[in-house]
Short mmCIF file of C-alpha atoms in Angstrom, two decimals:
data_model
loop_
_atom_site.label_atom_id
_atom_site.label_comp_id
_atom_site.label_asym_id
_atom_site.label_seq_id
_atom_site.Cartn_x
_atom_site.Cartn_y
_atom_site.Cartn_z
CA UNK U 1 -0.05 0.02 0.00
CA UNK U 2 1.64 3.16 -0.82
CA UNK U 3 -0.64 6.19 -1.72
CA UNK U 4 0.50 8.55 0.77
CA UNK U 5 2.56 11.45 -0.51
CA UNK U 6 -0.01 13.92 -2.14
CA UNK U 7 -3.32 12.90 -0.55
CA UNK U 8 -1.85 12.70 2.84
CA UNK U 9 -0.41 16.06 2.63
CA UNK U 10 -3.67 17.56 1.43
CA UNK U 11 -5.56 15.75 4.16
CA UNK U 12 -3.08 17.23 6.78
CA UNK U 13 -3.39 20.66 5.30
CA UNK U 14 -7.21 20.83 5.42
CA UNK U 15 -7.31 19.02 8.88
CA UNK U 16 -5.05 21.61 10.44
CA UNK U 17 -7.18 24.38 8.81
CA UNK U 18 -10.26 22.77 10.44
CA UNK U 19 -8.53 22.97 13.74
CA UNK U 20 -7.97 26.69 13.38
CA UNK U 21 -11.36 27.88 12.28
CA UNK U 22 -14.79 27.47 13.74
CA UNK U 23 -16.69 25.00 11.42
CA UNK U 24 -19.94 23.16 10.98
CA UNK U 25 -21.50 21.14 13.69
CA UNK U 26 -19.66 18.21 12.24
CA UNK U 27 -16.60 19.40 14.31
CA UNK U 28 -18.34 18.18 17.48
CA UNK U 29 -17.30 14.61 16.29
CA UNK U 30 -13.93 15.45 17.52
CA UNK U 31 -14.81 17.62 20.52
CA UNK U 32 -16.21 20.82 18.73
CA UNK U 33 -14.67 23.80 17.12
CA UNK U 34 -13.19 26.79 18.87
CA UNK U 35 -13.85 30.61 18.47
CA UNK U 36 -16.91 32.64 17.60
CA UNK U 37 -19.47 30.22 15.93
CA UNK U 38 -21.06 33.32 14.40
CA UNK U 39 -18.02 33.64 12.04
CA UNK U 40 -18.98 30.29 10.31
CA UNK U 41 -21.61 32.08 8.18
CA UNK U 42 -18.76 33.89 6.32
CA UNK U 43 -16.86 30.56 5.60
CA UNK U 44 -17.90 28.57 2.57
CA UNK U 45 -18.71 25.03 3.58
CA UNK U 46 -16.32 22.43 2.23
CA UNK U 47 -17.59 20.11 -0.64
CA UNK U 48 -19.53 17.38 0.75
CA UNK U 49 -17.39 14.57 -0.88
CA UNK U 50 -14.24 15.94 0.95
CA UNK U 51 -15.78 17.00 4.32
CA UNK U 52 -15.66 13.52 5.77
CA UNK U 53 -12.25 13.01 4.79
CA UNK U 54 -11.08 16.28 6.30
CA UNK U 55 -13.02 15.45 9.54
CA UNK U 56 -11.18 12.03 9.80
CA UNK U 57 -7.83 13.88 9.45
CA UNK U 58 -8.63 16.26 12.17
CA UNK U 59 -8.03 13.92 15.02
CA UNK U 60 -4.90 12.39 13.49
CA UNK U 61 -3.55 15.95 12.97
CA UNK U 62 -4.36 16.91 16.37
CA UNK U 63 -2.21 14.08 17.74
CA UNK U 64 0.75 15.34 15.83
CA UNK U 65 0.16 18.96 16.49
CA UNK U 66 2.64 19.11 19.39
CA UNK U 67 5.33 17.57 17.12
CA UNK U 68 5.59 15.64 13.92
CA UNK U 69 5.06 11.90 14.41
CA UNK U 70 7.25 9.19 13.01
CA UNK U 71 6.09 5.66 12.53
CA UNK U 72 8.65 3.14 13.62
CA UNK U 73 8.43 -0.79 13.54
CA UNK U 74 9.50 -2.23 16.90
CA UNK U 75 9.55 -5.74 18.27
CA UNK U 76 6.75 -6.64 20.73
CA UNK U 77 6.88 -9.07 23.52
CA UNK U 78 5.82 -11.78 21.16
CA UNK U 79 8.57 -11.08 18.51
CA UNK U 80 6.26 -9.51 16.14
CA UNK U 81 7.14 -6.37 14.41
CA UNK U 82 4.52 -3.69 14.97
CA UNK U 83 4.15 0.07 14.03
CA UNK U 84 4.37 2.52 16.65
CA UNK U 85 3.88 6.21 15.76
CA UNK U 86 6.11 8.35 18.13
CA UNK U 87 6.28 12.03 18.43
CA UNK U 88 9.61 13.46 17.12
CA UNK U 89 11.39 16.39 18.79
CA UNK U 90 10.11 19.71 17.57
CA UNK U 91 13.91 20.83 17.33
CA UNK U 92 14.57 18.47 14.56
CA UNK U 93 16.60 20.06 11.74
CA UNK U 94 14.08 21.77 9.52
CA UNK U 95 16.50 22.76 6.99
CA UNK U 96 16.91 19.18 5.66
CA UNK U 97 14.26 17.12 3.89
CA UNK U 98 11.71 15.65 5.94
CA UNK U 99 12.32 12.02 4.79
CA UNK U 100 16.11 12.36 5.63
CA UNK U 101 15.60 13.78 9.06
CA UNK U 102 12.81 11.37 9.73
CA UNK U 103 14.81 8.40 8.68
CA UNK U 104 17.65 9.33 10.97
CA UNK U 105 15.33 9.84 13.85
CA UNK U 106 13.53 6.56 13.06
CA UNK U 107 16.65 4.58 12.78
CA UNK U 108 17.93 6.09 16.09
CA UNK U 109 14.66 4.90 17.77
CA UNK U 110 15.23 1.51 16.16
CA UNK U 111 18.63 0.97 17.57
CA UNK U 112 19.28 -0.34 21.05
CA UNK U 113 20.25 2.64 23.12
CA UNK U 114 20.02 3.48 27.01
CA UNK U 115 19.46 7.08 26.11
CA UNK U 116 16.45 6.46 23.92
CA UNK U 117 14.98 3.34 25.62
CA UNK U 118 12.60 5.23 27.86
CA UNK U 119 11.07 6.96 24.59
CA UNK U 120 9.73 3.63 23.38
CA UNK U 121 6.42 2.22 24.49
CA UNK U 122 6.72 -0.34 27.40
CA UNK U 123 6.90 -3.98 26.12
CA UNK U 124 8.49 -2.99 22.77
CA UNK U 125 12.14 -3.26 21.77
CA UNK U 126 14.37 -1.82 19.12
CA UNK U 127 15.66 -4.23 16.34
CA UNK U 128 19.04 -2.79 15.41
CA UNK U 129 21.98 -3.84 17.76
CA UNK U 130 23.56 -1.31 20.05
CA UNK U 131 26.36 0.41 18.27
CA UNK U 132 24.69 0.67 14.93
CA UNK U 133 25.84 3.93 13.22
CA UNK U 134 24.64 5.52 9.92
CA UNK U 135 27.09 7.09 7.54
CA UNK U 136 24.64 8.65 5.23
CA UNK U 137 20.91 8.98 4.36
CA UNK U 138 20.04 10.22 0.92
CA UNK U 139 16.74 10.75 -0.99
CA UNK U 140 15.96 10.46 -4.59
CA UNK U 141 12.65 12.35 -4.67
CA UNK U 142 12.05 11.45 -8.33
CA UNK U 143 12.29 7.87 -7.69
CA UNK U 144 10.60 7.93 -4.36
CA UNK U 145 13.68 6.20 -2.93
CA UNK U 146 15.66 6.51 0.32
CA UNK U 147 19.18 5.14 0.50
CA UNK U 148 20.72 4.39 4.01
CA UNK U 149 24.39 3.59 4.16
CA UNK U 150 25.33 2.01 7.65
CA UNK U 151 28.91 2.19 8.94
CA UNK U 152 31.21 -0.88 8.73
CA UNK U 153 31.36 -3.09 10.43
CA UNK U 154 27.66 -3.62 11.10
CA UNK U 155 27.16 -5.07 14.68
CA UNK U 156 26.43 -8.83 14.62
CA UNK U 157 22.88 -9.82 14.30
CA UNK U 158 21.56 -13.35 15.07
CA UNK U 159 20.60 -15.28 11.97
CA UNK U 160 16.97 -15.62 13.42
CA UNK U 161 16.73 -11.97 13.69
CA UNK U 162 18.25 -10.77 10.28
CA UNK U 163 15.14 -10.76 8.23
CA UNK U 164 13.14 -9.00 10.86
CA UNK U 165 15.77 -6.05 10.82
CA UNK U 166 15.34 -5.74 7.09
CA UNK U 167 11.58 -5.76 7.33
CA UNK U 168 11.47 -3.24 10.11
CA UNK U 169 13.87 -1.02 8.14
CA UNK U 170 11.88 -1.17 4.87
CA UNK U 171 8.51 -0.83 6.48
CA UNK U 172 9.55 2.00 8.71
CA UNK U 173 11.33 3.96 5.95
CA UNK U 174 8.36 3.60 3.55
CA UNK U 175 6.19 5.31 6.06
CA UNK U 176 7.98 8.48 5.42
CA UNK U 177 6.27 10.96 3.06
CA UNK U 178 7.09 10.43 -0.61
CA UNK U 179 9.08 7.04 -0.04
CA UNK U 180 8.22 3.75 -1.61
CA UNK U 181 11.66 2.24 -2.07
CA UNK U 182 14.58 1.56 0.18
CA UNK U 183 18.31 0.95 -0.70
CA UNK U 184 20.52 -0.55 2.10
CA UNK U 185 24.40 -0.58 2.19
CA UNK U 186 27.11 -0.98 4.65
CA UNK U 187 30.43 0.89 4.14
CA UNK U 188 29.24 2.01 0.80
CA UNK U 189 28.70 -1.38 -0.54
CA UNK U 190 25.13 -2.68 -1.25
CA UNK U 191 23.69 -5.40 1.00
CA UNK U 192 23.32 -8.35 -1.38
CA UNK U 193 22.75 -11.03 1.34
CA UNK U 194 22.47 -11.30 5.09
CA UNK U 195 25.78 -12.25 6.69
CA UNK U 196 24.55 -14.85 9.20
CA UNK U 197 21.65 -16.46 7.32
CA UNK U 198 22.63 -16.01 3.80
CA UNK U 199 19.23 -14.68 2.78
CA UNK U 200 19.48 -12.79 -0.36
CA UNK U 201 18.49 -9.00 -0.37
CA UNK U 202 17.25 -7.15 -3.30
CA UNK U 203 19.06 -4.11 -4.45
CA UNK U 204 15.86 -2.07 -4.23
CA UNK U 205 13.50 -3.11 -1.38
CA UNK U 206 9.68 -2.34 -1.23
CA UNK U 207 6.81 -3.30 1.12
CA UNK U 208 6.35 -6.38 -1.18
CA UNK U 209 9.14 -7.79 1.00
CA UNK U 210 6.24 -8.56 3.55
CA UNK U 211 6.37 -8.42 7.26
CA UNK U 212 5.97 -11.00 10.07
CA UNK U 213 5.67 -13.76 7.27
CA UNK U 214 3.53 -16.70 7.63
CA UNK U 215 2.16 -19.40 5.20
CA UNK U 216 -1.02 -21.10 4.64
CA UNK U 217 -0.83 -24.86 4.65
CA UNK U 218 -0.07 -26.42 1.28
CA UNK U 219 0.81 -23.19 -0.51
CA UNK U 220 3.87 -23.37 -2.71
CA UNK U 221 5.99 -20.34 -2.58
CA UNK U 222 6.57 -20.33 -6.33
CA UNK U 223 2.70 -20.13 -6.85
CA UNK U 224 2.12 -17.76 -3.87
CA UNK U 225 1.42 -14.13 -3.21
CA UNK U 226 1.58 -12.28 0.02
CA UNK U 227 -1.29 -10.47 1.55
CA UNK U 228 -0.87 -8.22 4.57
CA UNK U 229 -3.52 -8.32 7.27
CA UNK U 230 -3.84 -6.30 10.40
CA UNK U 231 -4.74 -8.17 13.57
CA UNK U 232 -5.18 -7.01 17.15
CA UNK U 233 -2.78 -7.64 19.97
CA UNK U 234 -2.42 -6.38 23.60
CA UNK U 235 0.53 -5.32 25.66
CA UNK U 236 1.07 -6.91 29.19
CA UNK U 237 -0.90 -3.87 30.56
CA UNK U 238 -3.75 -4.48 28.25
CA UNK U 239 -3.12 -1.67 25.81
CA UNK U 240 -4.43 -2.54 22.22
CA UNK U 241 -2.43 -2.20 19.00
CA UNK U 242 -2.37 -3.58 15.48
CA UNK U 243 0.11 -6.00 14.17
CA UNK U 244 0.65 -6.44 10.25
CA UNK U 245 1.12 -10.06 9.10
CA UNK U 246 1.89 -11.06 5.64
CA UNK U 247 0.36 -14.30 4.83
CA UNK U 248 1.35 -16.26 1.70
CA UNK U 249 -1.68 -17.55 -0.02
CA UNK U 250 -2.40 -19.10 -3.49
CA UNK U 251 -2.01 -16.57 -6.27
CA UNK U 252 -5.27 -14.86 -7.14
CA UNK U 253 -6.39 -12.14 -9.47
CA UNK U 254 -8.10 -10.04 -6.86
CA UNK U 255 -5.51 -9.28 -4.11
CA UNK U 256 -7.88 -7.09 -2.05
CA UNK U 257 -10.61 -9.67 -2.02
CA UNK U 258 -8.07 -12.39 -1.07
CA UNK U 259 -6.72 -10.17 1.77
CA UNK U 260 -10.17 -9.60 3.11
CA UNK U 261 -11.01 -13.21 3.02
CA UNK U 262 -7.87 -14.06 4.92
CA UNK U 263 -8.65 -11.28 7.42
CA UNK U 264 -12.01 -12.99 8.13
CA UNK U 265 -10.31 -16.33 8.47
CA UNK U 266 -8.39 -14.83 11.43
CA UNK U 267 -4.77 -15.24 12.72
CA UNK U 268 -2.88 -18.48 12.93
CA UNK U 269 -1.20 -17.51 16.10
CA UNK U 270 -4.27 -17.24 18.36
CA UNK U 271 -2.06 -17.04 21.50
CA UNK U 272 -0.50 -13.69 20.53
CA UNK U 273 -2.89 -12.30 17.99
CA UNK U 274 -6.72 -11.67 17.93
CA UNK U 275 -9.15 -12.01 15.27
CA UNK U 276 -10.83 -8.70 14.31
CA UNK U 277 -13.64 -10.24 12.37
CA UNK U 278 -16.01 -12.92 12.91
CA UNK U 279 -15.85 -16.17 10.84
CA UNK U 280 -19.49 -15.98 9.82
CA UNK U 281 -18.77 -12.71 8.01
CA UNK U 282 -18.68 -12.96 4.03
CA UNK U 283 -17.68 -10.78 1.18
CA UNK U 284 -20.70 -10.17 -1.07
CA UNK U 285 -19.00 -7.74 -3.32
CA UNK U 286 -15.70 -6.07 -3.68
CA UNK U 287 -14.93 -3.30 -6.46
CA UNK U 288 -11.64 -1.48 -6.71
CA UNK U 289 -12.03 2.18 -7.90
CA UNK U 290 -9.48 4.76 -8.74
CA UNK U 291 -9.07 5.79 -5.17
CA UNK U 292 -11.49 3.77 -3.11
CA UNK U 293 -12.24 0.05 -2.44
CA UNK U 294 -16.01 -0.39 -2.31
CA UNK U 295 -16.80 -3.59 -0.21
CA UNK U 296 -20.13 -5.05 0.64
CA UNK U 297 -20.06 -7.40 3.62
CA UNK U 298 -22.60 -9.70 5.09
CA UNK U 299 -22.66 -10.75 8.82
CA UNK U 300 -24.82 -13.81 9.31
CA UNK U 301 -25.00 -13.11 13.04
CA UNK U 302 -25.87 -9.33 12.97
CA UNK U 303 -28.59 -7.12 12.34
CA UNK U 304 -28.28 -4.33 9.81
CA UNK U 305 -28.26 -1.65 12.46
CA UNK U 306 -25.80 -3.43 14.89
CA UNK U 307 -22.83 -1.50 16.01
CA UNK U 308 -19.63 -2.95 14.52
CA UNK U 309 -16.56 -3.10 16.78
CA UNK U 310 -14.17 -0.22 15.99
CA UNK U 311 -11.16 -2.54 16.01
CA UNK U 312 -12.80 -4.48 13.20
CA UNK U 313 -13.49 -1.52 11.08
CA UNK U 314 -10.00 -0.02 11.51
CA UNK U 315 -8.36 -3.29 10.82
CA UNK U 316 -10.55 -3.68 7.64
CA UNK U 317 -9.45 -0.31 6.39
CA UNK U 318 -5.74 -0.87 7.10
CA UNK U 319 -5.95 -4.26 5.32
CA UNK U 320 -7.86 -3.12 2.29
CA UNK U 321 -5.99 0.18 1.57
CA UNK U 322 -2.68 -1.84 2.00
CA UNK U 323 -3.80 -4.62 -0.47
CA UNK U 324 -5.50 -2.41 -3.05
CA UNK U 325 -2.97 0.63 -2.93
CA UNK U 326 -5.77 3.16 -2.47
CA UNK U 327 -6.38 5.72 0.26
CA UNK U 328 -9.89 4.96 1.34
CA UNK U 329 -12.69 2.26 1.80
CA UNK U 330 -16.34 2.45 1.47
CA UNK U 331 -18.21 -0.24 3.30
CA UNK U 332 -21.67 -1.46 3.24
CA UNK U 333 -22.67 -4.02 6.05
CA UNK U 334 -25.80 -6.33 5.53
CA UNK U 335 -26.96 -3.95 2.80
CA UNK U 336 -26.64 -1.01 5.09
CA UNK U 337 -24.20 1.96 4.92
CA UNK U 338 -25.55 4.00 7.84
CA UNK U 339 -24.32 1.80 10.58
CA UNK U 340 -22.03 3.00 13.49
CA UNK U 341 -18.98 1.39 15.00
CA UNK U 342 -18.50 0.98 18.75
CA UNK U 343 -17.03 4.60 19.00
CA UNK U 344 -20.10 5.94 17.25
CA UNK U 345 -18.20 6.71 14.14
CA UNK U 346 -20.35 6.56 10.90
CA UNK U 347 -19.46 4.78 7.76
CA UNK U 348 -21.94 6.32 5.24
CA UNK U 349 -19.03 7.87 3.45
CA UNK U 350 -15.61 6.43 2.38
CA UNK U 351 -13.04 6.02 5.35
CA UNK U 352 -9.57 7.23 4.77
CA UNK U 353 -6.66 5.18 6.01
CA UNK U 354 -5.09 6.98 9.07
CA UNK U 355 -1.90 8.95 8.84
CA UNK U 356 -0.62 7.30 11.92
CA UNK U 357 -0.96 3.62 13.05
CA UNK U 358 -0.87 2.87 16.82
CA UNK U 359 -0.01 6.42 17.76
CA UNK U 360 1.65 6.82 21.15
CA UNK U 361 -0.05 9.69 22.88
CA UNK U 362 2.66 11.02 25.26
#
């Protein structure tokens, strides 16, 4: 899934604008507008087809208002990589490009360090070994590529952890604005294979690499494709978060439908991951448009007006936008698009993928 550069920037711009001016009563969804409501008569209302997307962006932008957030992939207590959106220091070097400064900060958080350990969420660990240093970070904006050269020698990484490190780097760096591809090198030499495990490394890496890989039984890798699913998990303290899992399944023409069907099937590791959808849910119709996936679901156990769990709807949006490479999802449940989720959010208009996954609010 990578449709973030232009659309995300526009949503952020309008969301921040909505925070600064008194708007329509719709602002009450996120706590209400500020200022003299009488002024709203002089402001042209936003187009109806964009209003919902702007409103969805308000809460995410409010989270980041005190400082830009950077999404970093860390190891949880179950050895899964999970995205955590952490607030960056406002004193970041603003003269450099956002991807370069963001990459350096992200890699610092991903490196074992006593100085930065208390900035990570409890129960999560950095994946890069202590002593990892970066020689340079460069960006090719035209190619949407970021290149990271690590200082040699790179500290030793156990063979069982090497792929996790590459996955974490690629998925973290492709969260940066305008970045879809990653190049990795050590001492100026491209990484072609992992030193301990011998696993080959492509010269240009994308999220097609997958993350937290698992395989469906009887699937041959040569005839397989990966679909990334978002399941729920919890910290030891009971805090919930989403974990992406790339599942290898038989190759199919409709990747988005295959991903949704696997999401309904649930996680294989039921001790560490929690299902977000019930097994009696089925896909009636799924159509991919230019910037939206339209999906019609049938829940055999639910009534049309039932409240749907918010975690289910969030995981559905994350999974489908990732699979279809579009920014938003339109959902019809049991023939009805006017249902609410457990947090009283409406789904009668397309829902945009959040800018930040698992934001740490501190």
